[in-house]
mmCIF file of C-alpha atoms and ligand atoms in Angstrom:
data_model
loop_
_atom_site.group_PDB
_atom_site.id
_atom_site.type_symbol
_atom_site.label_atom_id
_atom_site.label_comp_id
_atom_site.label_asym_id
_atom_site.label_seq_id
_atom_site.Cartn_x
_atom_site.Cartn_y
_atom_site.Cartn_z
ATOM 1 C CA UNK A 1 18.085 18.232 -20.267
ATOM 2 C CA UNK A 2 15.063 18.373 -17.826
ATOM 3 C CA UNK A 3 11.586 18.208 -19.393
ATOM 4 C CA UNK A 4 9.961 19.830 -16.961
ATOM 5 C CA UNK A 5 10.855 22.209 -14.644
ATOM 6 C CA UNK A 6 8.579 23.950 -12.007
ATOM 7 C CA UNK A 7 10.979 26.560 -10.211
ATOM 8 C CA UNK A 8 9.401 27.626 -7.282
ATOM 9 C CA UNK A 9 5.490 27.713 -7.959
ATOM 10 C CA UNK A 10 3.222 29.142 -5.521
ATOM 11 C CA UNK A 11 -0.183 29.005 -6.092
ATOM 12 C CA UNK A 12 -2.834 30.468 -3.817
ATOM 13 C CA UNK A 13 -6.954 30.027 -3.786
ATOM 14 C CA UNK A 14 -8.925 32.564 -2.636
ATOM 15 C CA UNK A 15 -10.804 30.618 -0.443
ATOM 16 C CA UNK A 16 -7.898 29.851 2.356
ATOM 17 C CA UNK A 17 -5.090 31.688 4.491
ATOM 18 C CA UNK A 18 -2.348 28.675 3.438
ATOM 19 C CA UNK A 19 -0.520 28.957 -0.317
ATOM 20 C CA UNK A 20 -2.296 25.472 -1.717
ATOM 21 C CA UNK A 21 1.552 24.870 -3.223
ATOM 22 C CA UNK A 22 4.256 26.438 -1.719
ATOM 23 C CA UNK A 23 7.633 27.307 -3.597
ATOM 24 C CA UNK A 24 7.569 24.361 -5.351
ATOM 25 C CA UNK A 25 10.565 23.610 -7.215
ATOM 26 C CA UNK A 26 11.558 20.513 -9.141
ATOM 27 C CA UNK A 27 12.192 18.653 -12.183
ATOM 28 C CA UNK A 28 11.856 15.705 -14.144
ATOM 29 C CA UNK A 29 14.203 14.198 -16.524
ATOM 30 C CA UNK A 30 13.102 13.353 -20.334
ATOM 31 C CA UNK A 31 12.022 9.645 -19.911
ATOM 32 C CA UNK A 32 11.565 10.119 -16.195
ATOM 33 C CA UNK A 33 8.894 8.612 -14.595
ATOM 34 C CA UNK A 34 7.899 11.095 -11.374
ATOM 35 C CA UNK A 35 5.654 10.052 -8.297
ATOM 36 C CA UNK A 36 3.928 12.741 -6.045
ATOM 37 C CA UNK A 37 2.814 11.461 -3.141
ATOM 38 C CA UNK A 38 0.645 12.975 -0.191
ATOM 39 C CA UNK A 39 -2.432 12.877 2.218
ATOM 40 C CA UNK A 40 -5.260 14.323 0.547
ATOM 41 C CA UNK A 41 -5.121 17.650 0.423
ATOM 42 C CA UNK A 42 -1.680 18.333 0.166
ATOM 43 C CA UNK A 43 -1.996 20.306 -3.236
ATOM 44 C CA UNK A 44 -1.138 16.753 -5.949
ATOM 45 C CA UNK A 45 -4.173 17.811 -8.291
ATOM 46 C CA UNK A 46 -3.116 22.149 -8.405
ATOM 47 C CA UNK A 47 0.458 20.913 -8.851
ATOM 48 C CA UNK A 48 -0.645 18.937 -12.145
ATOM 49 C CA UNK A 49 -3.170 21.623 -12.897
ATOM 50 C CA UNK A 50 -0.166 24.474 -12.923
ATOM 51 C CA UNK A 51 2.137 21.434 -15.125
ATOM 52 C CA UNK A 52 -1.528 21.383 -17.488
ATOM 53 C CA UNK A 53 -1.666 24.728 -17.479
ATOM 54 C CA UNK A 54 -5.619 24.660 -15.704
ATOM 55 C CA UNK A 55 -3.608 27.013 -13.387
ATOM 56 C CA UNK A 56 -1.713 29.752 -13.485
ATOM 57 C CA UNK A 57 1.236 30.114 -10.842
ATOM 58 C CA UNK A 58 1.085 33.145 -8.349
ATOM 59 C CA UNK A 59 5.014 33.145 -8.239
ATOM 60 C CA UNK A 60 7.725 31.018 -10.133
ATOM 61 C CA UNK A 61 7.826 29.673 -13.293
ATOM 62 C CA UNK A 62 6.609 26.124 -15.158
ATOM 63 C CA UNK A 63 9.260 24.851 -18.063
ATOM 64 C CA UNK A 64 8.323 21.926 -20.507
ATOM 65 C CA UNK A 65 11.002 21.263 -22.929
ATOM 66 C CA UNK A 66 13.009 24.408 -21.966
ATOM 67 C CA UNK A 67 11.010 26.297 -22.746
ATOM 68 C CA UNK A 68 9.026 28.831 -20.246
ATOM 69 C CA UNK A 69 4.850 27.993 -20.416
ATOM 70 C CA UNK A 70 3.956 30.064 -17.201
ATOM 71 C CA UNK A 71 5.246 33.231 -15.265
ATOM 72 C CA UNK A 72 4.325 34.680 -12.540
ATOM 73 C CA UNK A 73 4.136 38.393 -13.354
ATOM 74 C CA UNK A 74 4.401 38.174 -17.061
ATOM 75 C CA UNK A 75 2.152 37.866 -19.851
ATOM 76 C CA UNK A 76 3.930 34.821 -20.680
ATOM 77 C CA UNK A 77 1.301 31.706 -20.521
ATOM 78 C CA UNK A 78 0.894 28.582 -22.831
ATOM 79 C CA UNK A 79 -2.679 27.188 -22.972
ATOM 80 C CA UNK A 80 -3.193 23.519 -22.239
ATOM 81 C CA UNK A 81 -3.482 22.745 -25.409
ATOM 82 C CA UNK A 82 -0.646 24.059 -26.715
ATOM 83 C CA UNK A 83 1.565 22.512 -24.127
ATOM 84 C CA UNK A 84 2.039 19.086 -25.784
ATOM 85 C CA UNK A 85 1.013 17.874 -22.445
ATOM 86 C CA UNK A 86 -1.049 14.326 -22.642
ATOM 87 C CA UNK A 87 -3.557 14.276 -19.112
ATOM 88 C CA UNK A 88 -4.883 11.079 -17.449
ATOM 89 C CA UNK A 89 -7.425 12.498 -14.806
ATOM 90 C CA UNK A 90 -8.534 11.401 -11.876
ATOM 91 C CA UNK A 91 -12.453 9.921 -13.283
ATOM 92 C CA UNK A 92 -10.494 8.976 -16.632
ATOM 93 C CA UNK A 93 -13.255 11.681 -18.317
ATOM 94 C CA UNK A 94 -14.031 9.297 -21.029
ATOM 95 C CA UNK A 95 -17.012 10.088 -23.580
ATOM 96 C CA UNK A 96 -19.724 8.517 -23.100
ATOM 97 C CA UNK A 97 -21.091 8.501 -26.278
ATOM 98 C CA UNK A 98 -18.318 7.738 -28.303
ATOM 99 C CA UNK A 99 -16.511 4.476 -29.001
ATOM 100 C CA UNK A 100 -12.828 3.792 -27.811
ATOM 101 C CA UNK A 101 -11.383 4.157 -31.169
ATOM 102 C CA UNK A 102 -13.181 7.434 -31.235
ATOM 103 C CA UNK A 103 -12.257 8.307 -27.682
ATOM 104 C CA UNK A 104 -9.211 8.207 -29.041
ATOM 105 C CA UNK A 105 -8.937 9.755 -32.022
ATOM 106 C CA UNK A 106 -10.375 12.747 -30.405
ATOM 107 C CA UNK A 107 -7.261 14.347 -29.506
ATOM 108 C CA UNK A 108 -5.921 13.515 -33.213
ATOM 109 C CA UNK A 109 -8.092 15.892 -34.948
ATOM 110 C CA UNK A 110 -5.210 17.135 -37.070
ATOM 111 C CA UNK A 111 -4.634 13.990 -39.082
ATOM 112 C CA UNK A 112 -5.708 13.174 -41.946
ATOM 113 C CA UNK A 113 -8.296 10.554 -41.340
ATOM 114 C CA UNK A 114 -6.722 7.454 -42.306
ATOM 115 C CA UNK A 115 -3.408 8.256 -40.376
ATOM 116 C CA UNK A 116 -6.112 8.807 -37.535
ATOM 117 C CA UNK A 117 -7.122 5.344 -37.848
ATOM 118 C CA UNK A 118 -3.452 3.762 -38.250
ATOM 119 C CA UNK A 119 -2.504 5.690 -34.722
ATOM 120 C CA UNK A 120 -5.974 4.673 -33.224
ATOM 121 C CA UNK A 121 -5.395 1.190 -34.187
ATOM 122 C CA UNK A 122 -1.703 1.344 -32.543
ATOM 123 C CA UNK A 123 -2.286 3.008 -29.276
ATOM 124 C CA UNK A 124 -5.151 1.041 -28.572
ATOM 125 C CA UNK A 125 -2.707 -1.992 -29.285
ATOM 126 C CA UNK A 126 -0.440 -0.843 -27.208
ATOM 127 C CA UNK A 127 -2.600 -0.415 -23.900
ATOM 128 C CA UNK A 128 -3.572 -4.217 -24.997
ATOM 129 C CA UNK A 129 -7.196 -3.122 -26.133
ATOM 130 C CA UNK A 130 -6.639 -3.868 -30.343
ATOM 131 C CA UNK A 131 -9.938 -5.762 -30.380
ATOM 132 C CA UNK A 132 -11.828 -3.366 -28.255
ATOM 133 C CA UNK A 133 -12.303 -0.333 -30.490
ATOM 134 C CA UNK A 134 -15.750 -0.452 -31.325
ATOM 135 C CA UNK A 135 -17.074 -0.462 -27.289
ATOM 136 C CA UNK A 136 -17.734 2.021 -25.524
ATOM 137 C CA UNK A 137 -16.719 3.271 -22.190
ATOM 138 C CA UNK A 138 -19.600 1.426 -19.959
ATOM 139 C CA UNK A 139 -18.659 -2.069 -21.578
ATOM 140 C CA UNK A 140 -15.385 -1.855 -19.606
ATOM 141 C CA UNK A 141 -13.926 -2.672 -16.711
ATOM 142 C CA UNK A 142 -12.181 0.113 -14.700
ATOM 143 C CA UNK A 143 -9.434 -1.345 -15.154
ATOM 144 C CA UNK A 144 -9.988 -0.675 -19.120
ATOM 145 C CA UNK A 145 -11.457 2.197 -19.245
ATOM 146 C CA UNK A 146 -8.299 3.536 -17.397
ATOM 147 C CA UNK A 147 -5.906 2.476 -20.528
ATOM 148 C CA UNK A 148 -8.199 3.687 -22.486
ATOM 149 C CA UNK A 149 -7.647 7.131 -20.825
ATOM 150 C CA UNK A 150 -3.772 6.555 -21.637
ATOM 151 C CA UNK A 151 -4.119 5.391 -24.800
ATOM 152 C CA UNK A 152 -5.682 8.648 -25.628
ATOM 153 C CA UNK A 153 -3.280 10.633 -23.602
ATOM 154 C CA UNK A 154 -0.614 8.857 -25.538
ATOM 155 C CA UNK A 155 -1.969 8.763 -29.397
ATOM 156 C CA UNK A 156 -0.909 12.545 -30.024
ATOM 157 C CA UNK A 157 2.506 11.579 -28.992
ATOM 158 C CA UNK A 158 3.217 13.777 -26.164
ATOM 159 C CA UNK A 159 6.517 14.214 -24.239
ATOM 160 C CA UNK A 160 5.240 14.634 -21.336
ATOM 161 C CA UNK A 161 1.877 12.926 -19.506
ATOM 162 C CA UNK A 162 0.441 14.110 -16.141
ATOM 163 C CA UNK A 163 -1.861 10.924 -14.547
ATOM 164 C CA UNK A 164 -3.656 11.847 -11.432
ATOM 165 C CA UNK A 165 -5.065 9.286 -9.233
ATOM 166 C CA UNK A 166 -4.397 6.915 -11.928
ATOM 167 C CA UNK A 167 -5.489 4.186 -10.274
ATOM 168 C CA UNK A 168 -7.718 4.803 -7.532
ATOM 169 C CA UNK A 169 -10.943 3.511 -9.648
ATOM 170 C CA UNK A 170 -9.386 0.224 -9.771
ATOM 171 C CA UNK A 171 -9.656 -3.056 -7.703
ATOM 172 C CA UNK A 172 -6.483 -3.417 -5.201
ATOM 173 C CA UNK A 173 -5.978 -7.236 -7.323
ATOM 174 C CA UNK A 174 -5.866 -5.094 -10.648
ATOM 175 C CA UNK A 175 -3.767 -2.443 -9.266
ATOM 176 C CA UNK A 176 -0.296 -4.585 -9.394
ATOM 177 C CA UNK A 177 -0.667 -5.570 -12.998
ATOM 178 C CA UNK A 178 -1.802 -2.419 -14.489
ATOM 179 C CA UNK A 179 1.128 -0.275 -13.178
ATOM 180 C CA UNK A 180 3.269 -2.642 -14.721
ATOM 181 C CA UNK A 181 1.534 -2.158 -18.087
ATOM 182 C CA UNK A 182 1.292 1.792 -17.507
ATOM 183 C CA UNK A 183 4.762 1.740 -16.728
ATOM 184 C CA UNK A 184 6.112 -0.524 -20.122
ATOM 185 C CA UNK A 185 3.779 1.772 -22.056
ATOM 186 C CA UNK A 186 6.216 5.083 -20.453
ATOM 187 C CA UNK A 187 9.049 3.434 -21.136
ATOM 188 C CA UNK A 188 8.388 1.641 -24.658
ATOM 189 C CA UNK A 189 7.023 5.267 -25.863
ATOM 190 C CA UNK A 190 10.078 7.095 -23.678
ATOM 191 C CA UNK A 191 7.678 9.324 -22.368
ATOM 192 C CA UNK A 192 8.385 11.494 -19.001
ATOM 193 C CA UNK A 193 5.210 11.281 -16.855
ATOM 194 C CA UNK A 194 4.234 12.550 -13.389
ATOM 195 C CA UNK A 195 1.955 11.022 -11.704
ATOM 196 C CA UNK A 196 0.133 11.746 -8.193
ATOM 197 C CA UNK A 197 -1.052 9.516 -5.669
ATOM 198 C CA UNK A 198 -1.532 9.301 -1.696
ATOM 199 C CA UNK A 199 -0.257 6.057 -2.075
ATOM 200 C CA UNK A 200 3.295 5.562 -1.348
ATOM 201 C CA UNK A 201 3.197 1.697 -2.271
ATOM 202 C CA UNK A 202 2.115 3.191 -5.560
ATOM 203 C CA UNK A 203 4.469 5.657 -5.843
ATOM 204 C CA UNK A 204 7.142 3.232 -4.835
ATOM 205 C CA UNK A 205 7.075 0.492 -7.688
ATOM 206 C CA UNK A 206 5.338 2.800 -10.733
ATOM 207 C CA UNK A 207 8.094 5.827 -10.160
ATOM 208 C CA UNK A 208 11.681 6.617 -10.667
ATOM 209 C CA UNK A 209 12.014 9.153 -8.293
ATOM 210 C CA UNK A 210 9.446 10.192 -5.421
ATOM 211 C CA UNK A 211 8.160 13.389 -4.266
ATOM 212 C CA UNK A 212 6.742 13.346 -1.355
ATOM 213 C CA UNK A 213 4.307 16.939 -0.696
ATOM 214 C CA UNK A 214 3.270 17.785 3.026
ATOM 215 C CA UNK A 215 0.890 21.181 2.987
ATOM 216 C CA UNK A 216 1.714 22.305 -0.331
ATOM 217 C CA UNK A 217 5.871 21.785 0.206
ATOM 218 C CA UNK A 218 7.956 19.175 -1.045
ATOM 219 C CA UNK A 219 9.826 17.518 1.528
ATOM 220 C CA UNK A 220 11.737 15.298 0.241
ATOM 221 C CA UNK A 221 12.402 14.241 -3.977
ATOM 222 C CA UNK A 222 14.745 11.137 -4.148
ATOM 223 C CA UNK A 223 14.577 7.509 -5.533
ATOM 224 C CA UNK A 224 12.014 5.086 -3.476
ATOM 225 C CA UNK A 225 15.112 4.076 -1.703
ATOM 226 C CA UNK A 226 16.390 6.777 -0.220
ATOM 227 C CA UNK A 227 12.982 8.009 0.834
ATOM 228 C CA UNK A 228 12.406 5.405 2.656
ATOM 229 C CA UNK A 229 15.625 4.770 4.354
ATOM 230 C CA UNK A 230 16.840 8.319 4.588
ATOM 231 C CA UNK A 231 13.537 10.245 4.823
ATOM 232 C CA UNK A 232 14.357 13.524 5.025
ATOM 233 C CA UNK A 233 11.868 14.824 7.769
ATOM 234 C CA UNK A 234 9.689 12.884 10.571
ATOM 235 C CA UNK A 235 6.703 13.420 8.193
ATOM 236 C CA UNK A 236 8.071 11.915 5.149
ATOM 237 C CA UNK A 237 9.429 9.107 7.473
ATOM 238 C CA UNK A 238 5.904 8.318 8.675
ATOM 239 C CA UNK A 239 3.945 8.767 5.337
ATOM 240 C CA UNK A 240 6.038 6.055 3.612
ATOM 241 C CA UNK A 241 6.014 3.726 6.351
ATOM 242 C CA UNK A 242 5.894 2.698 9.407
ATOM 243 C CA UNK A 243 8.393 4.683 12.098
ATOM 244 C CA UNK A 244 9.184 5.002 15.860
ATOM 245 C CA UNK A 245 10.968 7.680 17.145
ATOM 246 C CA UNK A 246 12.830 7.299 19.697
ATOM 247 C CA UNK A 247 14.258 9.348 22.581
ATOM 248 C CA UNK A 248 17.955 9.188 22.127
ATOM 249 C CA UNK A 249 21.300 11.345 23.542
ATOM 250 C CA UNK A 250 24.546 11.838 21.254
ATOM 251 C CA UNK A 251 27.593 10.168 23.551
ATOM 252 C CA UNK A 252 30.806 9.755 22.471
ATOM 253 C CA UNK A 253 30.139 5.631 22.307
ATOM 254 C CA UNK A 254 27.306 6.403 19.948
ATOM 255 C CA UNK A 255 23.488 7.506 20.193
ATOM 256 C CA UNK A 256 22.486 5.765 23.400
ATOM 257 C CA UNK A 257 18.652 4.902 23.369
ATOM 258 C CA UNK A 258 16.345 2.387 25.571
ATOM 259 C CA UNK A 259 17.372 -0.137 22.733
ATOM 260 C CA UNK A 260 20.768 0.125 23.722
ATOM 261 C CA UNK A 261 23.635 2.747 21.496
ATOM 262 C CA UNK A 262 24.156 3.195 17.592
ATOM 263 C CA UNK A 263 25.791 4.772 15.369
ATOM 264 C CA UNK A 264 26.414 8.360 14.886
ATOM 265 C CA UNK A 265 27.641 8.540 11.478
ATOM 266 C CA UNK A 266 26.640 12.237 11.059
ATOM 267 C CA UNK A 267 28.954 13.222 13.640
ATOM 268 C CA UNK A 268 26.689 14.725 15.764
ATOM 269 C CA UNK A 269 28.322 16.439 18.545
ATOM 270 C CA UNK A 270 27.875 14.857 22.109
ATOM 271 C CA UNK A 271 25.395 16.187 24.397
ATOM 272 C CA UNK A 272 22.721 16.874 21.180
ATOM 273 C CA UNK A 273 19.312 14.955 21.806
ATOM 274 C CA UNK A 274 17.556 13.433 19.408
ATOM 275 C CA UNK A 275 14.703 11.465 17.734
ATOM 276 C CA UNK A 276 15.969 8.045 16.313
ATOM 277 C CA UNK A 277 13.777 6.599 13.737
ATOM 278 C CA UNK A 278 13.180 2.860 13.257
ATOM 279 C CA UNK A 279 10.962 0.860 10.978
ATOM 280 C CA UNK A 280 9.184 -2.469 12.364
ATOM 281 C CA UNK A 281 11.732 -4.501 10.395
ATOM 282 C CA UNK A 282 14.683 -3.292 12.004
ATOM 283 C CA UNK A 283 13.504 -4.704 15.115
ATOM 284 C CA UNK A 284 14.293 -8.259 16.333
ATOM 285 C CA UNK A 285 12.722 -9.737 19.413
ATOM 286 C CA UNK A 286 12.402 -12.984 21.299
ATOM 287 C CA UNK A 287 10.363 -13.979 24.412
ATOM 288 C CA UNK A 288 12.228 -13.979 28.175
ATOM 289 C CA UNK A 289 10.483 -13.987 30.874
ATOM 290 C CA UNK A 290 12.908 -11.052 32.403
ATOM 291 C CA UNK A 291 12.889 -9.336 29.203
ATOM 292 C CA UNK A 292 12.525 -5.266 29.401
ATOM 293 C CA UNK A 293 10.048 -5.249 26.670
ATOM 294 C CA UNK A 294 5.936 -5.969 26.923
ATOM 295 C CA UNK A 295 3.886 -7.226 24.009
ATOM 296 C CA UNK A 296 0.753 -4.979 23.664
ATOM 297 C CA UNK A 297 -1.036 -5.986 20.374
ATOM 298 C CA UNK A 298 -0.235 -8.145 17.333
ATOM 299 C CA UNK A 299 -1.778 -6.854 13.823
ATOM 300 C CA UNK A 300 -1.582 -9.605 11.587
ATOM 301 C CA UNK A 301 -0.991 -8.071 7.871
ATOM 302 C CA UNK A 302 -0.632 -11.795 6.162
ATOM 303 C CA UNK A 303 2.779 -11.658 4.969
ATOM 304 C CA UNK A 304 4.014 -10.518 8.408
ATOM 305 C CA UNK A 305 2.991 -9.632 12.143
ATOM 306 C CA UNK A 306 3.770 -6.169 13.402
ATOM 307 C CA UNK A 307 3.700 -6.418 17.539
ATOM 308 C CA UNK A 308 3.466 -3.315 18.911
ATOM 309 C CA UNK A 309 5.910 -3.452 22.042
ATOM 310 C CA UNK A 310 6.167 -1.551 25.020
ATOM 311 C CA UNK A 311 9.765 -0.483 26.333
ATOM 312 C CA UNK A 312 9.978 0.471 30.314
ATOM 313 C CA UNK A 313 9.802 4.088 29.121
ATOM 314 C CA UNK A 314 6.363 3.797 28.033
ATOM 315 C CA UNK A 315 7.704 4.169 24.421
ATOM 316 C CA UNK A 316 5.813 2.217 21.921
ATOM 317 C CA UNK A 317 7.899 0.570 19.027
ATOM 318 C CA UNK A 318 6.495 -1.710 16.397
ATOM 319 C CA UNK A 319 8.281 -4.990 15.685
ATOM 320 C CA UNK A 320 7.880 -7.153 12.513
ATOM 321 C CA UNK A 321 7.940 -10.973 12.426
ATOM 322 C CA UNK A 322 7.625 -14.009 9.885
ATOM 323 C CA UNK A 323 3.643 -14.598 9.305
ATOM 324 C CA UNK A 324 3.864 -17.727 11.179
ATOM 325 C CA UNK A 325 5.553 -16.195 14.438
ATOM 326 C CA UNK A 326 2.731 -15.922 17.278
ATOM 327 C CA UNK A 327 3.031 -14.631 20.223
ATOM 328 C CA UNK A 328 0.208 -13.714 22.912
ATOM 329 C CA UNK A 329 -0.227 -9.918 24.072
ATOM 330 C CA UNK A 330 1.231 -9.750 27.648
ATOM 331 C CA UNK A 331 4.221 -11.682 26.985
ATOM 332 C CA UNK A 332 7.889 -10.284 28.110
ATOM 333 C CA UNK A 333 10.263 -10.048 25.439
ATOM 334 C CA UNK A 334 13.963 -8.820 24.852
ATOM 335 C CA UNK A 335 14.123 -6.390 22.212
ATOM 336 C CA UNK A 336 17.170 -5.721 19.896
ATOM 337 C CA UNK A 337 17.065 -2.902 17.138
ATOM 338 C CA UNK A 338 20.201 -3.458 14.221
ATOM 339 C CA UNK A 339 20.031 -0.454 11.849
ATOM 340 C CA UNK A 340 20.580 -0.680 8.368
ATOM 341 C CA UNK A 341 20.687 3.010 8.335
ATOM 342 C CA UNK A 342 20.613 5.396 11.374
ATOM 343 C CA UNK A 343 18.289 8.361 10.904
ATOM 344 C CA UNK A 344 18.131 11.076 13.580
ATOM 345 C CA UNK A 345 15.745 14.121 13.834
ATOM 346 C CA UNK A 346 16.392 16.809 16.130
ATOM 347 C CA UNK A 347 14.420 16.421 19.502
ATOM 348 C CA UNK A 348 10.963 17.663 19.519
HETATM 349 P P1 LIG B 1 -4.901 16.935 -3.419
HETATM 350 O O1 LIG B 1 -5.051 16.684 -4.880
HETATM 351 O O2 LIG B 1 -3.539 16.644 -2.900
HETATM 352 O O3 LIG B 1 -5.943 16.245 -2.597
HETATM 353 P P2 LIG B 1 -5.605 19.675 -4.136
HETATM 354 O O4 LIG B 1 -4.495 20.120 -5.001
HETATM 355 O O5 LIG B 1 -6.870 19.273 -4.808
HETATM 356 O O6 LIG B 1 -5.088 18.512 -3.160
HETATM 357 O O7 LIG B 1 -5.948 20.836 -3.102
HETATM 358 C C1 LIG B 1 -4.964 21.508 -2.343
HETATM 359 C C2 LIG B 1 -5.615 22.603 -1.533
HETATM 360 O O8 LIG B 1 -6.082 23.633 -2.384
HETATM 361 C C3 LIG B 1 -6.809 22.159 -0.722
HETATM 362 O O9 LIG B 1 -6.802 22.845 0.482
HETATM 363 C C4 LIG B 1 -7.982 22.552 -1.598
HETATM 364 O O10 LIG B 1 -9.128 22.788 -0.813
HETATM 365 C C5 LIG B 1 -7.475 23.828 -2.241
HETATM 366 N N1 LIG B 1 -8.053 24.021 -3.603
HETATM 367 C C6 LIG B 1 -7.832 23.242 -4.671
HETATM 368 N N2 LIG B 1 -8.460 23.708 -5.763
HETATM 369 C C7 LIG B 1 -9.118 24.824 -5.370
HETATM 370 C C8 LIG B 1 -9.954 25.792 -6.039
HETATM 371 N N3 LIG B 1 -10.229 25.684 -7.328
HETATM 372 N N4 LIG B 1 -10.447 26.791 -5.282
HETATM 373 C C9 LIG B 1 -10.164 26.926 -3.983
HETATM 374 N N5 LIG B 1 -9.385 26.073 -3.292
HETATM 375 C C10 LIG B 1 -8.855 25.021 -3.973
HETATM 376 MG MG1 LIG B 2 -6.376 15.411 -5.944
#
């Protein structure tokens, strides 16, 4: 059964024209680890405010564990606290004044005092901080003081934990190791979490499945896979990655583009124009001196270089190559796409 279900939640502010979520509707397994992602903006923090209950939906309706916590129009509405919801947010809101273990055991004011200190003791274990307990918050790292804000999410036991930003305080080097942590913690504990980021990388190795929010709509909710191979709109396809469009005409050989025909696996019917999108690595090139194709720039990005080519169009594509490939703006390539996956949009 789903854990959470948000069936389509709008939620407007007073202060502008645009819903700040639009008929938002989706759901997250129990054990399921959830990623929105989305330029800032795009209504992340009101769609885990509505989940926390901070917010109260305009229409739809918010499930956690079947059962209903908010409805638009009815007098049905489950405080935060009552919603067995753990919340990492954004500036980790640690207390000052008060040590981890009592940081902590904040949230565990209904046990008895020594079962306070046994679950204390364990969570703060479990985030790797067991000799830590007597610090406080500004004798940490960010780093820290960011599992510290889990381990007290996570001490009351909560099915379901909503992290937003959750790691946007912490150095890029730190980043890689303590979403690995975060996510053995979810998965050791079997707790469903959503978290929210406007970093796709992020989203791609912490979550299960991927969300990706444009404006206050959800575009797109699949695995990291399929969003980035099959994006489901132009907008998706760009947030997640880098993409070309190009110009392309159904024919009965195949789409026929300026980097020669593909597939047309859809079965799109002859005649229909189109946008084909391709990612830098599906495109191969090597230098000739009558090649069609012009080298304009080379960023260098340390594992590879992305050359930004010019076709005889005036269409710009963006090519990757091995770290140690070099080649000098204003030299005359041949350019060959091979698609792993052929992705159309319909012609602007
Ligand atoms: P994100 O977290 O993706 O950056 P938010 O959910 O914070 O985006 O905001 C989405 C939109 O809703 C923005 O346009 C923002 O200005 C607006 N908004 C958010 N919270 C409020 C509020 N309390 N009052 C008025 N407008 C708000
Ligand atoms: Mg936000």
């Amino acid at each position: 059964m789903d854990l959470l279900v948000l069936d389509s939640v709008t939620k407007r502010f007073a202060s502008g024209p645009e819903p700040a979520i639009e008929r938002l509707t989706l759901a997250a397994a129990r054990g399921e680890i959830l990623g929105l992602v989305g330029p800032s903006g795009c209504g992340k923090t009101t769609t885990l405010r509505l989940m926390a209950g901070f917010e109260a939906p305009d229409e739809g309706e918010v499930l956690i564990g079947g059962r209903t916590v908010a409805k638009a129009g009815s007098r049905e509405f489950v405080p935060p606290e009552a919603r067995g919801v753990g919340i990492v947010f954004q500036d980790y809101a640690l207390f000052p004044h008060l040590t981890l273990e009592d940081n902590v055991a904040f949230g565990l004011a209904d046990l008895p005092a020594a079962g306070r200190r046994v679950r204390t003791r364990e969570v703060l274990e479990l985030v790797d901080l067991g000799s830590f307990g007597a610090r406080y918050p500004h004798e940490l790292s960010g780093g820290q003081q960011q599992r510290v804000a889990l381990a007290r999410a996570l001490a009351p036991a909560p099915a379901l934990i909503l992290l937003d930003e959750p790691f946007s305080n912490v150095d890029a080097e730190l980043r890689a190791e303590l979403r690995e942590q975060v996510r053995e913690v979810l998965r050791a504990t079997g707790t469903t979490a959503v978290f929210v980021t406007h970093d796709h990388e992020e989203a791609f190795t912490l979550a299960d499945r991927v969300g990706v929010l444009n404006a206050g709509r959800l575009e797109q909710l699949d695995t990291p896979e399929v969003v980035y191979h099959r994006p489901a709109t132009p907008f998706v396809a760009e947030f997640v990655g880098d993409a070309d469009f190009l110009a392309g005409t159904v024919t009965e050989a195949g789409i026929a583009t300026e980097l020669g025909a593909f597939p047309n696996p859809d079965g799109l019917r002859a005649g229909t124009r189109v946008r084909l999108m391709i990612r830098p690595d599906d495109i191969g090139f090597a230098p000739e001196p009558g090649g069609h194709a012009l080298i304009v720039r080379r960023d260098f990005r340390g594992p590879v270089n992305v050359y930004c080519l010019r076709l005889p169009s005036g269409q710009r594509v963006h090519a990757s190559q091995p770290s140690t490939a070099i080649f000098e703006p204003g030299t005359r390539v041949r350019a060959e796409a091979e698609l792993l996956h052929v992705v159309t949009f319909p012609a602007a």
